[in-house]
Amino acid sequence: MPAHLITGAGSGIGAALARRLLGRGDQVVLLARDAGRARAIAESLPGSSAIVGDLAQPGRLSWALSKQALPERLDSVIHVAGVVDLGPVADIPATLWEHQLAVNLVGPAELTRLLLPLLRVSRGHVVFVNSGAGLHAHAGWSAYAASKHGLKALADSLRAEEGENGIRVTSIYPGRTATPMQERVHQQEGRAYEPDRFIAADSVATTILTALDLPEDAVLTDLTVRPKP
Ligand SMILES: NC(=O)c1ccc[n+]([C@@H]2O[C@H](COP(=O)([O-])OP(=O)(O)OC[C@H]3O[C@@H](n4cnc5c(N)ncnc54)[C@H](OP(=O)(O)O)[C@@H]3O)[C@@H](O)[C@H]2O)c1
């Protein structure tokens, strides 16, 4: 049975993806930010197991993972966790830049580095859930968009470096998706939240599965998925 490590499975897109993978009998290991969240998320996703690692502290991930049992094989690592804080460059303090860059970019880079030996053995797949903001930066989105532009660069470099080891790398660029994150974005934008206008988290999960399930002779490098007009 294929084994996957997923970040961000506590809600939204990551939770939808974890449910789909568990539903078809795959092995799912979740990365949660602390022991309490690990217990709660694993309980909400029967059949899954959890490890603890705070993406907001990339420099501590190596120590955290060295203290926990990792799966014996890993066919994919799917980076879904993310945070967003909007605001004009004139107002965003360094702490908010640092937090978004840590969780959305440096954490995924470090986690990938630590798991590459396992992925090389299985000639596995690394999926990064990016964002439309990883391709275009709009007013008010600087720190988040910078982290996601960086995540695209991470994916592109990784694909070029690890192709010879059989590792496939995919970036997914969703538009606005109906999740707790989008609800928070609407609060920050001061707008009423109408989830029906946006992509369902399950549709983004389907997009990720499309990339994962492609036969091994091909790789979907970049996939954009938008709400229907
Ligand atoms: N929603 C959208 O409109 C949209 C659009 C484009 C791209 N995206 C991207 O899609 C991904 C998933 O977003 P979502 O909308 O599903 O968001 P969400 O519902 O807010 O879920 C985010 C997940 O990230 C986890 N996380 C946050 N900080 C973490 C940390 N320090 N360490 C470990 N895990 C952490 C959260 O853990 P807890 O459960 O413990 O809080 C949660 O499980 C993100 O990368 C986001 O940038 C979302």
mmCIF file of C-alpha atoms and ligand atoms in Angstrom:
data_model
loop_
_atom_site.group_PDB
_atom_site.id
_atom_site.type_symbol
_atom_site.label_atom_id
_atom_site.label_comp_id
_atom_site.label_asym_id
_atom_site.label_seq_id
_atom_site.Cartn_x
_atom_site.Cartn_y
_atom_site.Cartn_z
ATOM 1 C CA MET A 1 0.000 0.000 0.000
ATOM 2 C CA PRO A 2 1.416 3.451 -0.929
ATOM 3 C CA ALA A 3 2.553 5.555 2.049
ATOM 4 C CA HIS A 4 2.171 9.334 2.181
ATOM 5 C CA LEU A 5 3.295 12.022 4.594
ATOM 6 C CA ILE A 6 0.940 15.032 4.600
ATOM 7 C CA THR A 7 1.360 18.398 6.311
ATOM 8 C CA GLY A 8 -1.676 20.554 7.042
ATOM 9 C CA ALA A 9 -4.088 17.629 7.411
ATOM 10 C CA GLY A 10 -5.784 19.323 10.361
ATOM 11 C CA SER A 11 -8.250 21.223 8.208
ATOM 12 C CA GLY A 12 -9.198 22.393 4.724
ATOM 13 C CA ILE A 13 -7.392 20.933 1.710
ATOM 14 C CA GLY A 14 -5.039 18.712 3.724
ATOM 15 C CA ALA A 15 -7.897 17.113 5.683
ATOM 16 C CA ALA A 16 -9.859 16.479 2.467
ATOM 17 C CA LEU A 17 -6.813 14.864 0.846
ATOM 18 C CA ALA A 18 -6.045 12.700 3.893
ATOM 19 C CA ARG A 19 -9.653 11.421 3.938
ATOM 20 C CA ARG A 20 -9.467 10.511 0.243
ATOM 21 C CA LEU A 21 -6.153 8.650 0.629
ATOM 22 C CA LEU A 22 -7.332 6.777 3.743
ATOM 23 C CA GLY A 23 -10.608 5.973 1.990
ATOM 24 C CA ARG A 24 -8.799 4.062 -0.732
ATOM 25 C CA GLY A 25 -6.614 2.172 1.757
ATOM 26 C CA ASP A 26 -3.341 4.126 1.480
ATOM 27 C CA GLN A 27 -1.102 4.649 4.515
ATOM 28 C CA VAL A 28 -1.224 8.248 5.783
ATOM 29 C CA VAL A 29 1.222 9.843 8.212
ATOM 30 C CA LEU A 30 0.383 13.371 9.304
ATOM 31 C CA LEU A 31 2.765 16.072 10.428
ATOM 32 C CA ALA A 32 1.194 18.212 13.165
ATOM 33 C CA ARG A 33 2.637 21.246 14.895
ATOM 34 C CA ASP A 34 2.473 19.823 18.440
ATOM 35 C CA ALA A 35 1.513 16.687 20.366
ATOM 36 C CA GLY A 36 -2.017 17.902 21.152
ATOM 37 C CA ARG A 37 -2.789 18.653 17.496
ATOM 38 C CA ALA A 38 -1.182 15.348 16.473
ATOM 39 C CA ARG A 39 -3.537 13.407 18.767
ATOM 40 C CA ALA A 40 -6.602 15.400 17.711
ATOM 41 C CA ILE A 41 -5.909 15.177 13.974
ATOM 42 C CA ALA A 42 -5.048 11.463 14.051
ATOM 43 C CA GLU A 43 -8.302 10.807 15.964
ATOM 44 C CA SER A 44 -10.289 12.746 13.385
ATOM 45 C CA LEU A 45 -8.720 10.665 10.591
ATOM 46 C CA PRO A 46 -9.097 7.012 11.666
ATOM 47 C CA GLY A 47 -6.349 4.804 10.299
ATOM 48 C CA SER A 48 -3.778 7.594 10.153
ATOM 49 C CA SER A 49 -0.747 8.079 12.378
ATOM 50 C CA ALA A 50 0.976 11.333 13.299
ATOM 51 C CA ILE A 51 4.387 12.801 13.893
ATOM 52 C CA VAL A 52 5.117 16.176 15.465
ATOM 53 C CA GLY A 53 7.041 19.016 13.844
ATOM 54 C CA ASP A 54 6.393 22.742 13.929
ATOM 55 C CA LEU A 55 6.925 24.219 10.467
ATOM 56 C CA ALA A 56 7.180 27.652 12.095
ATOM 57 C CA GLN A 57 10.512 26.475 13.551
ATOM 58 C CA PRO A 58 12.351 24.911 10.594
ATOM 59 C CA GLY A 59 15.647 24.787 12.465
ATOM 60 C CA ARG A 60 14.153 22.399 15.033
ATOM 61 C CA LEU A 61 12.600 19.940 12.550
ATOM 62 C CA SER A 62 15.745 17.820 12.267
ATOM 63 C CA TRP A 63 15.883 17.309 16.045
ATOM 64 C CA ALA A 64 12.103 16.661 16.216
ATOM 65 C CA LEU A 65 12.147 14.017 13.484
ATOM 66 C CA SER A 66 15.237 12.318 14.939
ATOM 67 C CA LYS A 67 13.211 11.568 18.101
ATOM 68 C CA GLN A 68 10.287 9.883 16.284
ATOM 69 C CA ALA A 69 9.735 6.752 14.254
ATOM 70 C CA LEU A 70 9.287 7.544 10.571
ATOM 71 C CA PRO A 71 7.524 5.149 8.186
ATOM 72 C CA GLU A 72 9.781 2.503 6.632
ATOM 73 C CA ARG A 73 8.861 3.690 3.163
ATOM 74 C CA LEU A 74 7.419 6.884 1.799
ATOM 75 C CA ASP A 75 5.954 7.162 -1.689
ATOM 76 C CA SER A 76 5.017 10.809 -1.394
ATOM 77 C CA VAL A 77 5.426 13.899 0.734
ATOM 78 C CA ILE A 78 2.566 16.342 0.246
ATOM 79 C CA HIS A 79 3.160 19.831 1.607
ATOM 80 C CA VAL A 80 -0.247 21.369 2.276
ATOM 81 C CA ALA A 81 0.224 23.347 5.516
ATOM 82 C CA GLY A 82 0.275 27.112 5.143
ATOM 83 C CA VAL A 83 -0.527 30.413 6.795
ATOM 84 C CA VAL A 84 -1.553 33.809 5.439
ATOM 85 C CA ASP A 85 -1.479 37.312 6.896
ATOM 86 C CA LEU A 86 -2.513 40.146 4.613
ATOM 87 C CA GLY A 87 -1.448 43.781 4.792
ATOM 88 C CA PRO A 88 0.413 46.444 2.837
ATOM 89 C CA VAL A 89 4.204 46.424 2.872
ATOM 90 C CA ALA A 90 3.954 49.711 4.787
ATOM 91 C CA ASP A 91 2.369 47.882 7.724
ATOM 92 C CA ILE A 92 3.636 44.283 7.851
ATOM 93 C CA PRO A 93 6.163 43.835 10.682
ATOM 94 C CA ALA A 94 9.182 41.532 10.329
ATOM 95 C CA THR A 95 7.578 38.929 12.612
ATOM 96 C CA LEU A 96 4.736 38.346 10.110
ATOM 97 C CA TRP A 97 7.202 38.083 7.209
ATOM 98 C CA GLU A 98 9.290 35.606 9.196
ATOM 99 C CA HIS A 99 6.297 33.474 10.229
ATOM 100 C CA GLN A 100 4.885 33.151 6.707
ATOM 101 C CA LEU A 101 8.306 32.481 5.182
ATOM 102 C CA ALA A 102 9.005 29.844 7.858
ATOM 103 C CA VAL A 103 5.719 27.903 7.590
ATOM 104 C CA ASN A 104 5.180 28.299 3.833
ATOM 105 C CA LEU A 105 8.746 28.011 2.519
ATOM 106 C CA VAL A 106 11.668 27.247 4.842
ATOM 107 C CA GLY A 107 9.756 24.574 6.790
ATOM 108 C CA PRO A 108 8.764 22.680 3.613
ATOM 109 C CA ALA A 109 12.356 22.978 2.291
ATOM 110 C CA GLU A 110 13.815 21.561 5.503
ATOM 111 C CA LEU A 111 11.190 18.808 5.783
ATOM 112 C CA THR A 112 11.885 17.812 2.176
ATOM 113 C CA ARG A 113 15.635 17.721 2.851
ATOM 114 C CA LEU A 114 15.136 15.472 5.878
ATOM 115 C CA LEU A 115 12.825 13.060 4.019
ATOM 116 C CA LEU A 116 14.741 12.871 0.719
ATOM 117 C CA PRO A 117 16.671 9.710 1.669
ATOM 118 C CA LEU A 118 13.356 7.871 2.190
ATOM 119 C CA LEU A 119 11.890 9.320 -1.016
ATOM 120 C CA ARG A 120 14.912 8.319 -3.080
ATOM 121 C CA VAL A 121 14.519 4.685 -2.024
ATOM 122 C CA SER A 122 10.935 4.570 -3.322
ATOM 123 C CA ARG A 123 11.570 7.006 -6.246
ATOM 124 C CA GLY A 124 8.766 9.012 -4.670
ATOM 125 C CA HIS A 125 6.759 12.147 -5.367
ATOM 126 C CA VAL A 126 6.908 15.567 -3.688
ATOM 127 C CA VAL A 127 3.804 17.739 -4.041
ATOM 128 C CA PHE A 128 3.752 21.379 -2.986
ATOM 129 C CA VAL A 129 0.368 23.060 -2.564
ATOM 130 C CA ASN A 130 1.264 26.529 -3.771
ATOM 131 C CA SER A 131 -1.281 29.247 -4.676
ATOM 132 C CA GLY A 132 -2.237 31.622 -7.461
ATOM 133 C CA ALA A 133 -0.233 34.043 -5.284
ATOM 134 C CA GLY A 134 2.866 31.989 -6.128
ATOM 135 C CA LEU A 135 2.542 33.185 -9.727
ATOM 136 C CA HIS A 136 1.136 36.727 -9.332
ATOM 137 C CA ALA A 137 1.541 39.097 -6.373
ATOM 138 C CA HIS A 138 -1.229 41.595 -5.686
ATOM 139 C CA ALA A 139 -1.502 44.579 -3.336
ATOM 140 C CA GLY A 140 -1.776 43.447 0.271
ATOM 141 C CA TRP A 141 -0.383 39.957 -0.381
ATOM 142 C CA SER A 142 3.391 40.636 -0.357
ATOM 143 C CA ALA A 143 4.641 38.306 2.395
ATOM 144 C CA TYR A 144 2.354 35.386 1.495
ATOM 145 C CA ALA A 145 3.032 35.817 -2.246
ATOM 146 C CA ALA A 146 6.792 36.027 -1.611
ATOM 147 C CA SER A 147 6.654 32.782 0.374
ATOM 148 C CA LYS A 148 4.688 31.071 -2.408
ATOM 149 C CA HIS A 149 6.914 32.475 -5.211
ATOM 150 C CA GLY A 150 9.791 30.994 -3.188
ATOM 151 C CA LEU A 151 7.923 27.685 -2.919
ATOM 152 C CA LYS A 152 7.719 27.549 -6.740
ATOM 153 C CA ALA A 153 11.489 28.110 -6.918
ATOM 154 C CA LEU A 154 12.026 25.345 -4.341
ATOM 155 C CA ALA A 155 9.891 22.936 -6.402
ATOM 156 C CA ASP A 156 11.574 23.820 -9.709
ATOM 157 C CA SER A 157 15.099 23.416 -8.282
ATOM 158 C CA LEU A 158 14.194 20.180 -6.505
ATOM 159 C CA ARG A 159 12.725 18.739 -9.744
ATOM 160 C CA ALA A 160 15.910 19.598 -11.646
ATOM 161 C CA GLU A 161 18.148 18.146 -8.910
ATOM 162 C CA GLU A 162 16.287 14.947 -8.040
ATOM 163 C CA GLY A 163 15.007 13.830 -11.451
ATOM 164 C CA GLU A 164 18.028 11.559 -11.788
ATOM 165 C CA ASN A 165 16.958 9.863 -8.529
ATOM 166 C CA GLY A 166 13.510 9.211 -9.985
ATOM 167 C CA ILE A 167 11.770 11.765 -7.781
ATOM 168 C CA ARG A 168 8.819 13.584 -9.320
ATOM 169 C CA VAL A 169 7.898 17.102 -8.156
ATOM 170 C CA THR A 170 4.549 18.837 -8.639
ATOM 171 C CA SER A 171 3.350 22.336 -7.744
ATOM 172 C CA ILE A 172 -0.410 22.865 -7.416
ATOM 173 C CA TYR A 173 -1.724 26.430 -7.696
ATOM 174 C CA PRO A 174 -5.280 26.661 -6.319
ATOM 175 C CA GLY A 175 -7.414 29.756 -6.559
ATOM 176 C CA ARG A 176 -9.645 30.676 -3.626
ATOM 177 C CA THR A 177 -10.824 27.497 -1.907
ATOM 178 C CA ALA A 178 -13.564 27.183 0.733
ATOM 179 C CA THR A 179 -11.530 26.415 3.873
ATOM 180 C CA PRO A 180 -10.925 27.979 7.292
ATOM 181 C CA MET A 181 -7.954 29.839 5.738
ATOM 182 C CA GLN A 182 -10.213 31.490 3.154
ATOM 183 C CA GLU A 183 -12.649 32.465 5.889
ATOM 184 C CA ARG A 184 -9.771 34.198 7.723
ATOM 185 C CA VAL A 185 -8.682 35.914 4.499
ATOM 186 C CA HIS A 186 -12.195 37.326 4.128
ATOM 187 C CA GLN A 187 -12.090 38.602 7.727
ATOM 188 C CA GLN A 188 -8.767 40.315 6.962
ATOM 189 C CA GLU A 189 -10.214 41.781 3.743
ATOM 190 C CA GLY A 190 -13.322 42.946 5.617
ATOM 191 C CA ARG A 191 -15.639 41.091 3.222
ATOM 192 C CA ALA A 192 -18.543 38.719 3.753
ATOM 193 C CA TYR A 193 -17.511 35.069 3.284
ATOM 194 C CA GLU A 194 -19.588 33.115 0.740
ATOM 195 C CA PRO A 195 -17.981 29.651 0.529
ATOM 196 C CA ASP A 196 -20.178 28.546 -2.389
ATOM 197 C CA ARG A 197 -18.302 30.973 -4.659
ATOM 198 C CA PHE A 198 -15.045 29.106 -4.158
ATOM 199 C CA ILE A 199 -13.474 25.732 -5.013
ATOM 200 C CA ALA A 200 -14.385 22.911 -2.631
ATOM 201 C CA ALA A 201 -11.395 21.533 -0.712
ATOM 202 C CA ASP A 202 -12.275 18.112 -2.112
ATOM 203 C CA SER A 203 -11.805 19.386 -5.686
ATOM 204 C CA VAL A 204 -8.262 20.501 -4.833
ATOM 205 C CA ALA A 205 -7.727 17.056 -3.270
ATOM 206 C CA THR A 206 -8.847 15.540 -6.606
ATOM 207 C CA THR A 207 -6.289 17.735 -8.395
ATOM 208 C CA ILE A 208 -3.513 16.490 -6.080
ATOM 209 C CA LEU A 209 -4.594 12.867 -6.591
ATOM 210 C CA THR A 210 -4.520 13.398 -10.370
ATOM 211 C CA ALA A 211 -0.843 14.343 -10.092
ATOM 212 C CA LEU A 212 -0.059 11.509 -7.655
ATOM 213 C CA ASP A 213 -1.810 8.851 -9.733
ATOM 214 C CA LEU A 214 -0.202 9.706 -13.075
ATOM 215 C CA PRO A 215 1.761 6.706 -14.425
ATOM 216 C CA GLU A 216 5.447 6.833 -13.520
ATOM 217 C CA ASP A 217 6.626 7.662 -17.042
ATOM 218 C CA ALA A 218 5.224 11.182 -16.711
ATOM 219 C CA VAL A 219 5.036 14.048 -14.234
ATOM 220 C CA LEU A 220 2.535 16.882 -13.940
ATOM 221 C CA THR A 221 4.933 19.694 -13.023
ATOM 222 C CA ASP A 222 2.486 22.585 -12.505
ATOM 223 C CA LEU A 223 -1.278 22.498 -12.134
ATOM 224 C CA THR A 224 -3.506 25.547 -11.777
ATOM 225 C CA VAL A 225 -7.048 25.009 -10.486
ATOM 226 C CA ARG A 226 -9.501 27.928 -10.339
ATOM 227 C CA PRO A 227 -13.089 28.390 -9.146
ATOM 228 C CA LYS A 228 -15.454 28.033 -12.086
ATOM 229 C CA PRO A 229 -16.574 31.452 -13.385
HETATM 230 N N1 LIG B 1 -7.890 28.264 0.957
HETATM 231 C C1 LIG B 1 -7.475 28.883 -0.137
HETATM 232 O O1 LIG B 1 -8.186 29.719 -0.716
HETATM 233 C C2 LIG B 1 -6.121 28.583 -0.706
HETATM 234 C C3 LIG B 1 -5.829 29.071 -1.998
HETATM 235 C C4 LIG B 1 -4.588 28.802 -2.549
HETATM 236 C C5 LIG B 1 -3.655 28.082 -1.841
HETATM 237 N N2 LIG B 1 -3.951 27.631 -0.588
HETATM 238 C C6 LIG B 1 -2.917 26.877 0.114
HETATM 239 O O2 LIG B 1 -3.451 25.612 0.430
HETATM 240 C C7 LIG B 1 -2.813 25.112 1.604
HETATM 241 C C8 LIG B 1 -3.877 24.617 2.581
HETATM 242 O O3 LIG B 1 -4.677 25.710 2.924
HETATM 243 P P1 LIG B 1 -6.122 25.568 3.581
HETATM 244 O O4 LIG B 1 -6.938 26.590 2.920
HETATM 245 O O5 LIG B 1 -6.544 24.162 3.589
HETATM 246 O O6 LIG B 1 -5.776 26.130 5.041
HETATM 247 P P2 LIG B 1 -6.257 25.712 6.517
HETATM 248 O O7 LIG B 1 -7.588 25.096 6.504
HETATM 249 O O8 LIG B 1 -6.014 26.941 7.350
HETATM 250 O O9 LIG B 1 -5.193 24.599 6.927
HETATM 251 C C9 LIG B 1 -3.855 24.936 7.127
HETATM 252 C C10 LIG B 1 -3.153 23.777 7.789
HETATM 253 O O10 LIG B 1 -1.772 24.164 8.003
HETATM 254 C C11 LIG B 1 -1.395 23.741 9.300
HETATM 255 N N3 LIG B 1 -0.326 24.559 9.861
HETATM 256 C C12 LIG B 1 -0.324 25.896 10.025
HETATM 257 N N4 LIG B 1 0.797 26.297 10.670
HETATM 258 C C13 LIG B 1 1.508 25.161 10.916
HETATM 259 C C14 LIG B 1 2.741 24.915 11.562
HETATM 260 N N5 LIG B 1 3.452 25.896 12.124
HETATM 261 N N6 LIG B 1 3.200 23.636 11.624
HETATM 262 C C15 LIG B 1 2.473 22.619 11.108
HETATM 263 N N7 LIG B 1 1.280 22.796 10.488
HETATM 264 C C16 LIG B 1 0.806 24.057 10.408
HETATM 265 C C17 LIG B 1 -2.654 23.913 10.116
HETATM 266 O O11 LIG B 1 -2.526 23.184 11.311
HETATM 267 P P3 LIG B 1 -3.629 23.286 12.493
HETATM 268 O O12 LIG B 1 -4.753 22.425 12.028
HETATM 269 O O13 LIG B 1 -2.901 22.778 13.689
HETATM 270 O O14 LIG B 1 -3.975 24.748 12.597
HETATM 271 C C18 LIG B 1 -3.727 23.395 9.156
HETATM 272 O O15 LIG B 1 -3.829 21.991 9.243
HETATM 273 C C19 LIG B 1 -1.938 26.238 2.139
HETATM 274 O O16 LIG B 1 -0.599 26.013 1.767
HETATM 275 C C20 LIG B 1 -2.496 27.466 1.445
HETATM 276 O O17 LIG B 1 -1.513 28.475 1.297
HETATM 277 C C21 LIG B 1 -5.163 27.845 -0.007
#
